[in-house]
Amino acid sequence: MQHVTVPQDRIGVVIGAGGETMREIEERANVRLDIDSESGSVAIEERDDPVAAMVAPDVIKAIGRGFKPETALSILDHDLRTLDLIDLSEHTRNDNDLQRKKGRIIGENGRTRELMEELSGANVVVYGSTVGAVGQPEELEVVRRAVGMLLDGAPHGAVYSYLERMSNELDDDVSFNAPQ
C-alpha cells in the first residue's frame, strides 16, 4: 500500500463530483483509494495490476499539484507520459524571492507558462512552491530547462527562443516518417 498527501484545497478535486474522479482513478489504475479528507492522506491499495498501481500515486500527486483530473489521468494512457515536479523552494532564499520567481515562470497574464506548454507539448502548472509538468521525457526536459533558465534570471526573450528552437527540434524528430 502506498500513501500520498494532497493539499487540503485539492482533496475535493481528487474525489470529484459525487466521487466520480475517485471512481475513475480506481477503475483505470485498478486500485482502491482510501481518502482521509481531514488530513489529505490518500492510501492507494493495489488490486491485480501492479504496473498500473505504480502509476496511480503520480496521478493523485498531479491532481494535488493543480492539474485537471483529465490531464492527470492521461499519465495512465501512455507508457512514457509522467509527472515531473520542480520544487521552487530549493531555488529561492525567502518567500518574496519565491513569489518573484513564480511570477517569472507564470509571466504576465500566464503567457510564459502557456508558451512553455504550447512549445514543449507538456502540460505545465504552477501551484504552491512547485512547478509541475506532465508529458513525455523529452517534453519534460524542455520544461525543466526553461524553468531553470527563468530561475537563473535569463531574459524571457532568451527562454522563448530556447522554447521555439526545442519545439522545432521536437517537431523534426516526430516528422521524420511523414510522407513526402
Coordinates of C-alpha atoms in Angstrom, one line a residue:
M1 CA 0.0 0.0 0.0
Q2 CA 1.3 3.5 -0.9
H3 CA 0.4 6.8 0.6
V4 CA 0.2 10.3 -1.0
T5 CA -0.7 13.5 0.8
V6 CA -2.8 16.0 -1.1
P7 CA -3.2 19.7 -0.1
Q8 CA -6.5 20.3 1.7
D9 CA -7.9 22.6 -1.1
R10 CA -7.3 19.8 -3.7
I11 CA -9.0 16.9 -1.9
G12 CA -12.3 17.7 -3.4
V13 CA -10.8 17.6 -6.9
V14 CA -9.3 14.1 -6.2
I15 CA -12.8 12.9 -5.1
G16 CA -14.7 14.7 -7.8
A17 CA -18.4 15.4 -8.0
G18 CA -20.2 12.6 -6.3
G19 CA -16.9 10.6 -6.1
E20 CA -16.7 10.5 -9.9
T21 CA -12.9 11.2 -10.2
M22 CA -12.0 8.9 -7.4
R23 CA -14.0 6.0 -9.1
E24 CA -12.4 6.7 -12.4
I25 CA -8.9 6.6 -10.9
E26 CA -9.8 3.4 -9.1
E27 CA -11.2 1.8 -12.3
R28 CA -8.5 2.9 -14.7
A29 CA -5.5 2.3 -12.4
N30 CA -7.0 -0.9 -10.9
V31 CA -6.5 0.3 -7.3
R32 CA -8.6 1.1 -4.3
L33 CA -8.4 4.6 -2.8
D34 CA -9.0 5.4 0.9
I35 CA -9.1 9.2 1.2
D36 CA -9.0 10.9 4.5
S37 CA -10.4 14.3 3.7
E38 CA -9.4 15.7 7.1
S39 CA -5.7 15.1 6.8
G40 CA -5.4 15.0 3.0
S41 CA -3.9 11.5 3.1
V42 CA -4.7 9.1 0.3
A43 CA -4.0 5.4 0.7
I44 CA -3.6 3.5 -2.6
E45 CA -4.1 -0.2 -2.4
E46 CA -3.1 -2.3 -5.4
R47 CA -5.7 -4.8 -6.7
D48 CA -4.3 -7.0 -9.5
D49 CA -2.3 -4.9 -11.9
P50 CA 1.0 -3.9 -10.1
V51 CA 2.2 -1.8 -13.1
A52 CA -0.9 0.4 -13.2
A53 CA -0.8 0.6 -9.4
M54 CA 2.7 2.0 -9.5
V55 CA 1.5 4.9 -11.7
A56 CA -1.6 5.7 -9.5
P57 CA 0.4 7.8 -6.9
D58 CA 1.6 10.1 -9.7
V59 CA -2.0 10.6 -10.9
I60 CA -3.0 11.6 -7.4
K61 CA 0.1 13.8 -6.9
A62 CA -0.7 15.5 -10.3
I63 CA -4.2 16.4 -9.2
G64 CA -2.9 17.5 -5.8
R65 CA -0.3 19.8 -7.5
G66 CA -3.0 21.6 -9.5
F67 CA -3.6 19.5 -12.7
K68 CA -7.1 18.8 -14.0
P69 CA -8.1 15.2 -13.4
E70 CA -8.2 14.5 -17.2
T71 CA -4.6 15.6 -17.5
A72 CA -3.5 13.6 -14.5
L73 CA -5.3 10.5 -15.8
S74 CA -3.5 10.9 -19.2
I75 CA -0.5 9.5 -17.3
L76 CA -2.2 6.1 -17.4
D77 CA -2.8 6.3 -21.2
H78 CA 0.8 6.5 -22.4
D79 CA 3.7 4.4 -21.2
L80 CA 6.3 7.2 -21.2
R81 CA 4.0 10.1 -20.0
T82 CA 4.9 11.0 -16.5
L83 CA 4.8 13.7 -13.8
D84 CA 7.8 15.9 -13.1
L85 CA 7.8 18.3 -10.1
I86 CA 10.3 21.1 -9.6
D87 CA 10.5 22.4 -6.0
L88 CA 10.9 26.1 -6.3
S89 CA 11.7 26.5 -2.6
E90 CA 15.1 24.8 -3.3
H91 CA 15.9 27.7 -5.6
T92 CA 14.7 30.6 -3.5
R93 CA 16.0 32.4 -0.5
N94 CA 12.7 33.5 1.1
D95 CA 9.0 33.9 0.4
N96 CA 9.5 37.2 -1.5
D97 CA 12.0 35.5 -3.8
L98 CA 9.7 32.6 -4.2
Q99 CA 6.8 34.9 -5.3
R100 CA 9.0 36.8 -7.7
K101 CA 10.4 33.6 -9.4
K102 CA 6.9 32.1 -9.6
G103 CA 5.8 35.4 -11.3
R104 CA 8.7 35.0 -13.8
I105 CA 7.6 31.4 -14.6
I106 CA 3.9 32.3 -14.9
G107 CA 4.5 35.5 -16.9
E108 CA 2.2 38.4 -17.5
N109 CA -1.4 37.0 -17.6
G110 CA 0.0 33.5 -17.6
R111 CA 1.7 33.9 -21.0
T112 CA 5.1 32.4 -20.2
R113 CA 3.5 29.3 -18.7
E114 CA 1.2 29.0 -21.7
L115 CA 4.1 29.3 -24.1
M116 CA 6.0 26.7 -22.2
E117 CA 3.0 24.3 -22.6
E118 CA 2.5 25.2 -26.2
L119 CA 6.1 24.9 -27.4
S120 CA 7.1 21.9 -25.2
G121 CA 4.0 19.8 -25.7
A122 CA 3.8 19.1 -21.9
N123 CA 1.1 20.3 -19.5
V124 CA 2.5 22.8 -17.0
V125 CA 1.1 24.0 -13.7
V126 CA 2.5 26.4 -11.1
Y127 CA 1.0 25.6 -7.7
G128 CA 2.2 26.5 -4.2
S129 CA 6.0 26.2 -4.3
T130 CA 6.2 23.7 -7.2
V131 CA 6.1 23.7 -11.0
G132 CA 4.5 20.5 -12.3
A133 CA 4.8 19.1 -15.8
V134 CA 3.0 16.1 -17.3
G135 CA 4.4 14.9 -20.6
Q136 CA 6.9 12.7 -22.5
P137 CA 10.5 12.6 -21.2
E138 CA 11.8 14.9 -23.9
E139 CA 9.0 17.4 -23.3
L140 CA 9.7 17.4 -19.5
E141 CA 13.4 18.0 -20.2
V142 CA 12.5 21.1 -22.2
V143 CA 10.2 22.4 -19.4
R144 CA 12.8 21.7 -16.7
R145 CA 15.5 23.6 -18.7
A146 CA 13.2 26.6 -19.4
V147 CA 12.2 26.8 -15.8
G148 CA 15.9 26.6 -14.8
M149 CA 16.7 29.4 -17.2
L150 CA 14.0 31.6 -15.7
L151 CA 15.1 30.8 -12.1
D152 CA 18.6 31.7 -13.0
G153 CA 17.4 35.1 -14.2
A154 CA 17.6 34.6 -18.0
P155 CA 15.6 37.2 -20.0
H156 CA 12.2 36.0 -21.1
G157 CA 13.2 36.5 -24.7
A158 CA 16.1 34.1 -24.4
V159 CA 13.8 31.5 -22.8
Y160 CA 11.2 31.9 -25.6
S161 CA 13.9 31.5 -28.2
Y162 CA 15.1 28.3 -26.5
L163 CA 11.5 27.0 -26.4
E164 CA 10.9 27.8 -30.1
R165 CA 14.2 26.1 -31.0
M166 CA 13.4 23.0 -29.0
S167 CA 9.8 22.9 -30.3
N168 CA 11.2 22.8 -33.9
E169 CA 13.6 20.0 -32.9
L170 CA 10.8 18.0 -31.3
D171 CA 8.7 18.5 -34.4
D172 CA 11.6 17.4 -36.6
D173 CA 12.1 14.3 -34.5
V174 CA 8.5 13.4 -34.9
S175 CA 8.1 14.2 -38.6
F176 CA 10.9 12.1 -40.0
N177 CA 8.4 9.4 -41.0
A178 CA 6.0 11.9 -42.6
P179 CA 5.0 11.1 -46.2
Q180 CA 6.7 13.3 -48.7

